[in-house]
Tab-separated table of C-alpha atoms in Angstrom:
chain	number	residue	atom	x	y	z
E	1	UNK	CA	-1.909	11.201	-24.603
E	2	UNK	CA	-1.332	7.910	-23.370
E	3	UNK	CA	-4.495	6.043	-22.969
E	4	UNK	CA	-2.770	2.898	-21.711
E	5	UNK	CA	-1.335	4.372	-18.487
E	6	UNK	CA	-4.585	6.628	-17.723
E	7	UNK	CA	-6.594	3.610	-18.026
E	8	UNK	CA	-4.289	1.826	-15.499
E	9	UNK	CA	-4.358	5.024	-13.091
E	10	UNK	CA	-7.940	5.277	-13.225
E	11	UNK	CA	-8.322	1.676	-12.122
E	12	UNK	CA	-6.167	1.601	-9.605
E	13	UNK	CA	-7.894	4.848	-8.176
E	14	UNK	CA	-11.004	2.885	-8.438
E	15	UNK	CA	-9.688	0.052	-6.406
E	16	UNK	CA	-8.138	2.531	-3.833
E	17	UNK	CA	-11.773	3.683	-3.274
E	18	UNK	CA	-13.402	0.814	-3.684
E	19	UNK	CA	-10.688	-1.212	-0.879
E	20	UNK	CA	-13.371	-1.770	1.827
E	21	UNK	CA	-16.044	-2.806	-0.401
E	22	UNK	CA	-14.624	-6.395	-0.564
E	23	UNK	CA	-12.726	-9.165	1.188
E	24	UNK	CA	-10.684	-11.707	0.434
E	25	UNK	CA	-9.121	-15.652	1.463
E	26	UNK	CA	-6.257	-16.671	-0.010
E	27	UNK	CA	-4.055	-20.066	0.485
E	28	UNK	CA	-0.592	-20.713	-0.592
E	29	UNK	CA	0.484	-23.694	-0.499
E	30	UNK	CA	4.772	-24.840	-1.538
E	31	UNK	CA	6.187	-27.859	-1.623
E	32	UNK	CA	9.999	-28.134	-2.168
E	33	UNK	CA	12.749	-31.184	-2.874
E	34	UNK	CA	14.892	-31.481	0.339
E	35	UNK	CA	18.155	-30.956	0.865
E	36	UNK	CA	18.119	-27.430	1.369
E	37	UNK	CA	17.774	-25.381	4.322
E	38	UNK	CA	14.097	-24.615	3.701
E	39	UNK	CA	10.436	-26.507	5.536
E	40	UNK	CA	9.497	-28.629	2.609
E	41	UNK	CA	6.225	-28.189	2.701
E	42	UNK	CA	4.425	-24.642	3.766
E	43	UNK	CA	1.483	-23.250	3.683
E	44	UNK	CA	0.310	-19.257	4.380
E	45	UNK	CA	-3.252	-18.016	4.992
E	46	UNK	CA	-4.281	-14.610	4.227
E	47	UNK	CA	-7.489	-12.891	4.960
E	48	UNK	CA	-7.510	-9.401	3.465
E	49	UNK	CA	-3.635	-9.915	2.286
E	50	UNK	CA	-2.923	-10.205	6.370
E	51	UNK	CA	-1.131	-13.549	7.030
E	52	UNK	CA	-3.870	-15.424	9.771
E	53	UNK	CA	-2.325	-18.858	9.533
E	54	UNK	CA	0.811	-20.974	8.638
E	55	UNK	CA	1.708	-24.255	8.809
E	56	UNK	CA	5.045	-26.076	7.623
E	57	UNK	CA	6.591	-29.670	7.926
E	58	UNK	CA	9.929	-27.896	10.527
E	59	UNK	CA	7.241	-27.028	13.155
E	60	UNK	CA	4.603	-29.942	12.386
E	61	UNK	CA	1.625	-27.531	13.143
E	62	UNK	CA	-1.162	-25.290	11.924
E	63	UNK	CA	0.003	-21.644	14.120
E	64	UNK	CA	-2.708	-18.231	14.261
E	65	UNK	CA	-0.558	-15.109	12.925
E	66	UNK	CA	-3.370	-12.935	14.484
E	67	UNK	CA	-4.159	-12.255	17.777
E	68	UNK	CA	-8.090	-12.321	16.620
E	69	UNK	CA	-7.845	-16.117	15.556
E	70	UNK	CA	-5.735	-17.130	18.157
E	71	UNK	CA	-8.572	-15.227	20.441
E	72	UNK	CA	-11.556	-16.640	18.509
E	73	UNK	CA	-10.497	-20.482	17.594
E	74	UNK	CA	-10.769	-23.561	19.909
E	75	UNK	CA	-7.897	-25.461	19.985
E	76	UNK	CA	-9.700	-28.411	18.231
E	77	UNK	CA	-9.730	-26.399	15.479
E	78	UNK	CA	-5.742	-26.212	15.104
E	79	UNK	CA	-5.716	-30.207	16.184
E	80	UNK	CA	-7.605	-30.716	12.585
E	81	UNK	CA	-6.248	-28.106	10.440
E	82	UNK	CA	-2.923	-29.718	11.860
E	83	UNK	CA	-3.579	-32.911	10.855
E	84	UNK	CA	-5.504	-32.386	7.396
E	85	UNK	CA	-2.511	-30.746	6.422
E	86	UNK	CA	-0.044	-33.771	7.271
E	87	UNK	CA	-2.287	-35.495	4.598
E	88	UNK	CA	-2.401	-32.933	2.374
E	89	UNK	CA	1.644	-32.439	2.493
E	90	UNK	CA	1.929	-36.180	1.391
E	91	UNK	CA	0.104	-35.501	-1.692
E	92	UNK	CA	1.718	-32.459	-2.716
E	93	UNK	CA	5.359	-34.508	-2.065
E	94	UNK	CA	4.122	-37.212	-4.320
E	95	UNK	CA	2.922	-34.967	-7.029
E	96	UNK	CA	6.015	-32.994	-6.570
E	97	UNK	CA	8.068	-36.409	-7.541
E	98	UNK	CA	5.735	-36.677	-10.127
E	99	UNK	CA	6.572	-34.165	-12.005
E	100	UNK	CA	10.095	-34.403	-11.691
E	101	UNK	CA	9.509	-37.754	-13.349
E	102	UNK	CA	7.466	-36.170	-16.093
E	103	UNK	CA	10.212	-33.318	-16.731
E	104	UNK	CA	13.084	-35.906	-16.763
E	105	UNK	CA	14.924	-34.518	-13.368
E	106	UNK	CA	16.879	-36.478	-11.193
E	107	UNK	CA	18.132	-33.485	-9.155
E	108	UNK	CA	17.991	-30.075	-8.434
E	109	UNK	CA	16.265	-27.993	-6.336
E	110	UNK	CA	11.970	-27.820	-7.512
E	111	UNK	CA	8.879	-26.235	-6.308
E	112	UNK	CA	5.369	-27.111	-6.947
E	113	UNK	CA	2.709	-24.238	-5.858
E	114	UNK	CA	-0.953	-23.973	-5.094
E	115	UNK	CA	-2.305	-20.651	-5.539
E	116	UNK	CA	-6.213	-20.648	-4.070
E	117	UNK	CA	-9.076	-18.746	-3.173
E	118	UNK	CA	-11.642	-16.395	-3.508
E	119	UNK	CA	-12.744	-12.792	-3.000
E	120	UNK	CA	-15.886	-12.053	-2.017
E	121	UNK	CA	-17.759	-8.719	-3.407
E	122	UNK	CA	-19.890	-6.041	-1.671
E	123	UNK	CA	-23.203	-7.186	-3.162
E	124	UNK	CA	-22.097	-11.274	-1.705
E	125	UNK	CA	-21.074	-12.585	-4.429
E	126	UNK	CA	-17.755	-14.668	-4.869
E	127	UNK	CA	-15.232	-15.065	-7.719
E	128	UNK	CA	-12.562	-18.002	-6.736
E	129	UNK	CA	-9.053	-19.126	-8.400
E	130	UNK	CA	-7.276	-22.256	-8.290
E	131	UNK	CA	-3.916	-22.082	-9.893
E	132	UNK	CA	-0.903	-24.309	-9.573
E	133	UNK	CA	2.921	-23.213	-10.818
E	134	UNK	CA	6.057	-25.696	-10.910
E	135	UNK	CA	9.275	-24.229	-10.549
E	136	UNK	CA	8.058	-20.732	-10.843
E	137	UNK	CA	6.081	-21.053	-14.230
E	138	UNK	CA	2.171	-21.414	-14.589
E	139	UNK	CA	1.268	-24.865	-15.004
E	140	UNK	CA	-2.666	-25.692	-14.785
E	141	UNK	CA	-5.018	-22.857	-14.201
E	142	UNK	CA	-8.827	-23.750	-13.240
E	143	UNK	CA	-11.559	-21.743	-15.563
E	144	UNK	CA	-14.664	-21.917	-13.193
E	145	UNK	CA	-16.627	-20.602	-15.708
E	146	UNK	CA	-15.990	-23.489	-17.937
E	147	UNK	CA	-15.153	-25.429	-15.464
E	148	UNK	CA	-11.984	-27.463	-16.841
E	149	UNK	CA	-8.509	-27.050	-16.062
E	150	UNK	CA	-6.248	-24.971	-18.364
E	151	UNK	CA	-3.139	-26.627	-19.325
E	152	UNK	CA	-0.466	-24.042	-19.150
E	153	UNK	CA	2.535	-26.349	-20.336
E	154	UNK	CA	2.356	-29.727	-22.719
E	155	UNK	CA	3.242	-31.377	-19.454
E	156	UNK	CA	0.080	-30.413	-17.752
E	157	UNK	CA	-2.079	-32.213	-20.166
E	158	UNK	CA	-2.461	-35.429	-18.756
E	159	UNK	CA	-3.053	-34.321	-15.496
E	160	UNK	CA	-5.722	-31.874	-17.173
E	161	UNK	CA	-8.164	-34.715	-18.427
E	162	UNK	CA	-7.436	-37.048	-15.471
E	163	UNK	CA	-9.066	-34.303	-12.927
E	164	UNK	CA	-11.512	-33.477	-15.655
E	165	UNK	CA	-12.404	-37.473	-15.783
E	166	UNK	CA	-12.935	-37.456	-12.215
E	167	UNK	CA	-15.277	-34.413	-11.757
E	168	UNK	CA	-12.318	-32.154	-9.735
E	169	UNK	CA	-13.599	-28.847	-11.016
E	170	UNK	CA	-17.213	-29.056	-10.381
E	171	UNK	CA	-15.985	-30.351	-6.412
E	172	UNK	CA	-13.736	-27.343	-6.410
E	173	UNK	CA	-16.757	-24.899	-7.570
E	174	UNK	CA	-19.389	-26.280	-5.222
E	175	UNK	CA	-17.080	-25.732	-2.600
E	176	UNK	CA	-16.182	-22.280	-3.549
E	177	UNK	CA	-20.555	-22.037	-3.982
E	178	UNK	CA	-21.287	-22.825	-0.733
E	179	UNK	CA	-19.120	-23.338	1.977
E	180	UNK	CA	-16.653	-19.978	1.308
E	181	UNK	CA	-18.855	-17.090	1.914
E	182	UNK	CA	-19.562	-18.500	5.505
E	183	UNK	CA	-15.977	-18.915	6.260
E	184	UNK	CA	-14.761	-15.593	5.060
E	185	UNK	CA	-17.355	-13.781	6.788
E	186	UNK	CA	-16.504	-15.636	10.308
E	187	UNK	CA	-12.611	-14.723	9.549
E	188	UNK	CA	-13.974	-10.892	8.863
E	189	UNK	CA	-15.673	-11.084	11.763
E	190	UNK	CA	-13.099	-12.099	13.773
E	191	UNK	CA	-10.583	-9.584	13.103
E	192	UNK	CA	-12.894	-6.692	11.888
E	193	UNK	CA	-10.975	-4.107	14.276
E	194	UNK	CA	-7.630	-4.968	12.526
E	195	UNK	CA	-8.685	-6.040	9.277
E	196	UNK	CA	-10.638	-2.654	8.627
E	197	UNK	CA	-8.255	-0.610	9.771
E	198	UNK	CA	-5.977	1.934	7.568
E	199	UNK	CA	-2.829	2.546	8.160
E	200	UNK	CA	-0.959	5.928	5.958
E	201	UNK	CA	2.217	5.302	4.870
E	202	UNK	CA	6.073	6.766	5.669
E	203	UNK	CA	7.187	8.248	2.164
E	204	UNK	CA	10.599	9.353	1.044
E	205	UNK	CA	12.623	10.079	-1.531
E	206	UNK	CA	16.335	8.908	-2.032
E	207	UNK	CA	19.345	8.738	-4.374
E	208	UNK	CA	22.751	7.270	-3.580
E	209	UNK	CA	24.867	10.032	-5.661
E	210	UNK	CA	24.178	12.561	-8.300
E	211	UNK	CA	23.869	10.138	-11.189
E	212	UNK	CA	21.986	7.208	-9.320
E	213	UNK	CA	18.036	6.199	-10.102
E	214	UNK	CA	15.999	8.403	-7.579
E	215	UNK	CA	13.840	6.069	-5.512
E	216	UNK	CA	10.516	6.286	-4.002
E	217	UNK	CA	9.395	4.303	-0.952
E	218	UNK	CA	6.370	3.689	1.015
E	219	UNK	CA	6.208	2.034	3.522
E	220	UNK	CA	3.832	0.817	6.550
E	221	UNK	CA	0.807	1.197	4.404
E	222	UNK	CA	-2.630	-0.929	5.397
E	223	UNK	CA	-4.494	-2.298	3.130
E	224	UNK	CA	-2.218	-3.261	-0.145
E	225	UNK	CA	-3.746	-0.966	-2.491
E	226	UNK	CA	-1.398	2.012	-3.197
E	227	UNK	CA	-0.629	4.031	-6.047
E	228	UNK	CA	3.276	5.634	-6.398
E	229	UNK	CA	3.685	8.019	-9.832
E	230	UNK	CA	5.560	10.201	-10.951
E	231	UNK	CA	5.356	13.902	-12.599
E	232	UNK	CA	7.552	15.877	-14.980
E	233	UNK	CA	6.822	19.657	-14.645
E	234	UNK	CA	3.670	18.680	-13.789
E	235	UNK	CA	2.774	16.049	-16.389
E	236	UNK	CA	2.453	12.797	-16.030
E	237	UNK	CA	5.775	10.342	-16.273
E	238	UNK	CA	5.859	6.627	-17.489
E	239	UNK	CA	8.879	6.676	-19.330
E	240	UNK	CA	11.921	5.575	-17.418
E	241	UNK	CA	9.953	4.210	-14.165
E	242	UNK	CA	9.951	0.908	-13.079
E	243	UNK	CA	7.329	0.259	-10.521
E	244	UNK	CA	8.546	-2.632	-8.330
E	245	UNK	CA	6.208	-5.509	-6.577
E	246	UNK	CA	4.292	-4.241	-3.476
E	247	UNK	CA	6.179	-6.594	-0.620
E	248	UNK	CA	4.304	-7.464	3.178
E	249	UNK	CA	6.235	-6.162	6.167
E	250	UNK	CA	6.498	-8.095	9.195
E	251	UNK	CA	4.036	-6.078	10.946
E	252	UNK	CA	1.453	-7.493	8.349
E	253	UNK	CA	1.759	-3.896	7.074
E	254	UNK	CA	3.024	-3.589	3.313
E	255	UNK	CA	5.928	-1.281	1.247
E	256	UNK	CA	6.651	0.020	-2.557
E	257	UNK	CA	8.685	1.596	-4.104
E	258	UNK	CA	8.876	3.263	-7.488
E	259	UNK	CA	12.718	3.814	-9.546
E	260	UNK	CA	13.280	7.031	-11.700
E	261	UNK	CA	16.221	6.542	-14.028
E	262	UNK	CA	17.175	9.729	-15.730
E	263	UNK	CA	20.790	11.567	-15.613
E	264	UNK	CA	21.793	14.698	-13.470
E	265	UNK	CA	21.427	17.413	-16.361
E	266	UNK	CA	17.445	15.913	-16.856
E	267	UNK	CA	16.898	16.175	-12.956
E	268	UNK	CA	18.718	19.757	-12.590
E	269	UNK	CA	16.783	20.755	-16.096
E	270	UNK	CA	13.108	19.713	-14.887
E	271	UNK	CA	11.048	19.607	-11.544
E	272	UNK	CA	10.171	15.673	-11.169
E	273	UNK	CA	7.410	14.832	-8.275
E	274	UNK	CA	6.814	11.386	-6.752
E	275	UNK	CA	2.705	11.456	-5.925
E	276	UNK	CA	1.861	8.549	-3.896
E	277	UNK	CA	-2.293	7.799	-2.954
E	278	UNK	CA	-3.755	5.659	-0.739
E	279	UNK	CA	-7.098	4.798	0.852
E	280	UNK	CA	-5.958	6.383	4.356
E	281	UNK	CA	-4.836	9.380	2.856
E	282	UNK	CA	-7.004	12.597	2.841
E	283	UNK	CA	-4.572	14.276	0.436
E	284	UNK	CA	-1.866	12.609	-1.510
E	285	UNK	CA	1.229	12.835	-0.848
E	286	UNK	CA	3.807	14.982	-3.074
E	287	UNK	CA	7.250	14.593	-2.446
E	288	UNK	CA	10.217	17.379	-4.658
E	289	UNK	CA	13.174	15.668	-5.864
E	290	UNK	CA	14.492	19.067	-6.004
E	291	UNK	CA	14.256	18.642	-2.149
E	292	UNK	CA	16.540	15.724	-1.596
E	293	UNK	CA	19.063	16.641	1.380
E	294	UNK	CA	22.772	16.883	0.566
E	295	UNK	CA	22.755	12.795	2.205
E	296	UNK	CA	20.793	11.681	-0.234
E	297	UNK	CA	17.242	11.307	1.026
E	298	UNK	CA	14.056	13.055	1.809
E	299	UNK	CA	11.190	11.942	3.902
E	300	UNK	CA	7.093	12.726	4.904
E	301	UNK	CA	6.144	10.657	7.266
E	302	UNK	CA	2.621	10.360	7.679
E	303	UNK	CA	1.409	9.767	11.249
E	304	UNK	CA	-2.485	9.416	10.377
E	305	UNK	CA	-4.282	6.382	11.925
E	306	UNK	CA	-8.012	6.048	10.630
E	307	UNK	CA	-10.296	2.976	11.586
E	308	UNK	CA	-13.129	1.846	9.357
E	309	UNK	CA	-15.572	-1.371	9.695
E	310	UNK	CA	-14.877	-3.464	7.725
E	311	UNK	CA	-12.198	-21.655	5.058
E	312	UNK	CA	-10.424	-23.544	5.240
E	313	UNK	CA	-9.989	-23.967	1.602
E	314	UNK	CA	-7.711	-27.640	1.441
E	315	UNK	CA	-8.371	-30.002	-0.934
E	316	UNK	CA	-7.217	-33.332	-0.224
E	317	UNK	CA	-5.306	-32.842	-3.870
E	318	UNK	CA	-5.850	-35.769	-6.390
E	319	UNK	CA	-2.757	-36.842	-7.738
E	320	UNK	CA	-0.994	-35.527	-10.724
E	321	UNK	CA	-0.227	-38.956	-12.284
């Protein structure tokens, strides 16, 4: 038996049942070097992983993504959000030469990331994250339990003590102690029709020849949570699956998809299943690979619409020198 993988299922079941119980804010903030054809600054705004806001340094302006903010905002509100983050993008260009400095490049294309925000549970209480990644690694990670900052590369060290020194994490934590659980619940509030609402997903199965991987998709799922496995004559199948990244649709809706890598005489020998759950499912949905058409692909599309009820969180960043 494989303990590993049940544990995994079993939490992700969990989380499927548990979606509504919680909310969350998220900010993601990317600066890049210029020179490419790319904003060099941006920043993204999700409230229950639905974008709500964006900003970046082509358009010069903070923009609602939702019809509820654009509905429920003044437009003083986008005036200062527009202008805190023409600060804010000065910082995060300076900190970005920074630490081209500190990594000895002259050159190149670079990208520092902010990663923050906070989720807030069905009994009110919040758990935040502040993370920041250069060039696609991990590079200091705030521990608001201990409140310091973990140094996730050498370079990150000085920077580490120098925010420590000036009291950064216990800002960030009061902050995240105080002011979030009011702003989260006005953004709920705001787009409670949408936010709570579950959209099922369009399955299918397909397979570009005979000896391709056999891929399963869904698609136009709401909320993020879903779970895609696979069976082999009925048992469960972790070998030779690679479960890919869950990916946002432009419809603020999301998509998976799940690879099965095995050759013809394994497919034609055994009866594989893809089994894919979600919270706006009654049943799950079971799709045959025996059943794949002659062109290579199979669908269920899942027409079920079910409706439930369901901060501004920038720093003015110190600098990293």
């Amino acid at each position: 038996m494989d303990y590993k993988h049940d544990v995994q299922k079993w939490l992700l079941l969990l989380l499927l049942s548990a979606e509504a119980a919680f909310h969350s804010l998220q900010y993601i903030i990317t600066a890049t070097t210029p020179g490419i054809d790319f904003p060099e600054y941006i920043v993204v705004g999700l409230v229950d992983e639905e974008q709500f806001v964006y900003y970046d340094s082509n358009i010069k302006k903070m923009i609602p993504k939702t019809e509820w903010m654009q509905k429920n905002v003044r437009e003083d509100y986008w005036t200062s959000e527009t202008q805190k983050q023409d600060r804010v993008q000065e910082i995060f260009k300076a900190n970005l030469a920074i630490l081209m400095k500190r990594f000895d490049q002259t050159d190149g294309v670079h990208t520092l990331l902010r990663r923050s925000g906070y989720n807030l549970d069905k009994n009110g209480s919040v758990t935040g994250y502040f993370q920041f990644n250069y060039d696609g690694e991990e590079f200091l990670i705030l521990d608001l339990k201990t409140l310091t900052w973990t140094a996730a590369h050498q370079k990150a060290l000085g920077t580490k003590l120098k925010w420590e020194a000036a009291g950064d994490p216990h800002f960030r934590k009061h902050y995240l102690d105080n002011d979030c659980v009011d702003y989260l619940r006005k953004y709920v509030e705001y787009g409670n029709s949408t936010l709570g609402r579950k959209v099922s997903p369009e399955a299918s199965l397909f397979q570009k020849d005979s000896s391709s991987p056999v891929v399963c998709h869904a698609t136009g799922f709401f909320p993020k949570a879903v779970m895609i496995s696979w069976q082999k004559d009925g048992e469960d199948l972790h070998k030779d699956v690679e479960l890919r990244e869950t990916l946002p649709n432009q419809d603020g809706t999301f998509q998976k998809r799940s690879v099965l890598t095995v050759s013809p005489e394994e497919l034609n020998r055994h009866n594989y299943t893809c089994i894919i759950q979600h919270s706006s499912l009654e049943e799950e949905v079971v799709l045959l690979v025996s059943d794949l058409s002659g062109d290579g692909g199979l669908s269920a599309f899942v027409h079920t619409w079910l409706f439930c009820s369901s901060c501004s969180l920038f720093w003015l960043e110190f600098s990293f020198g």
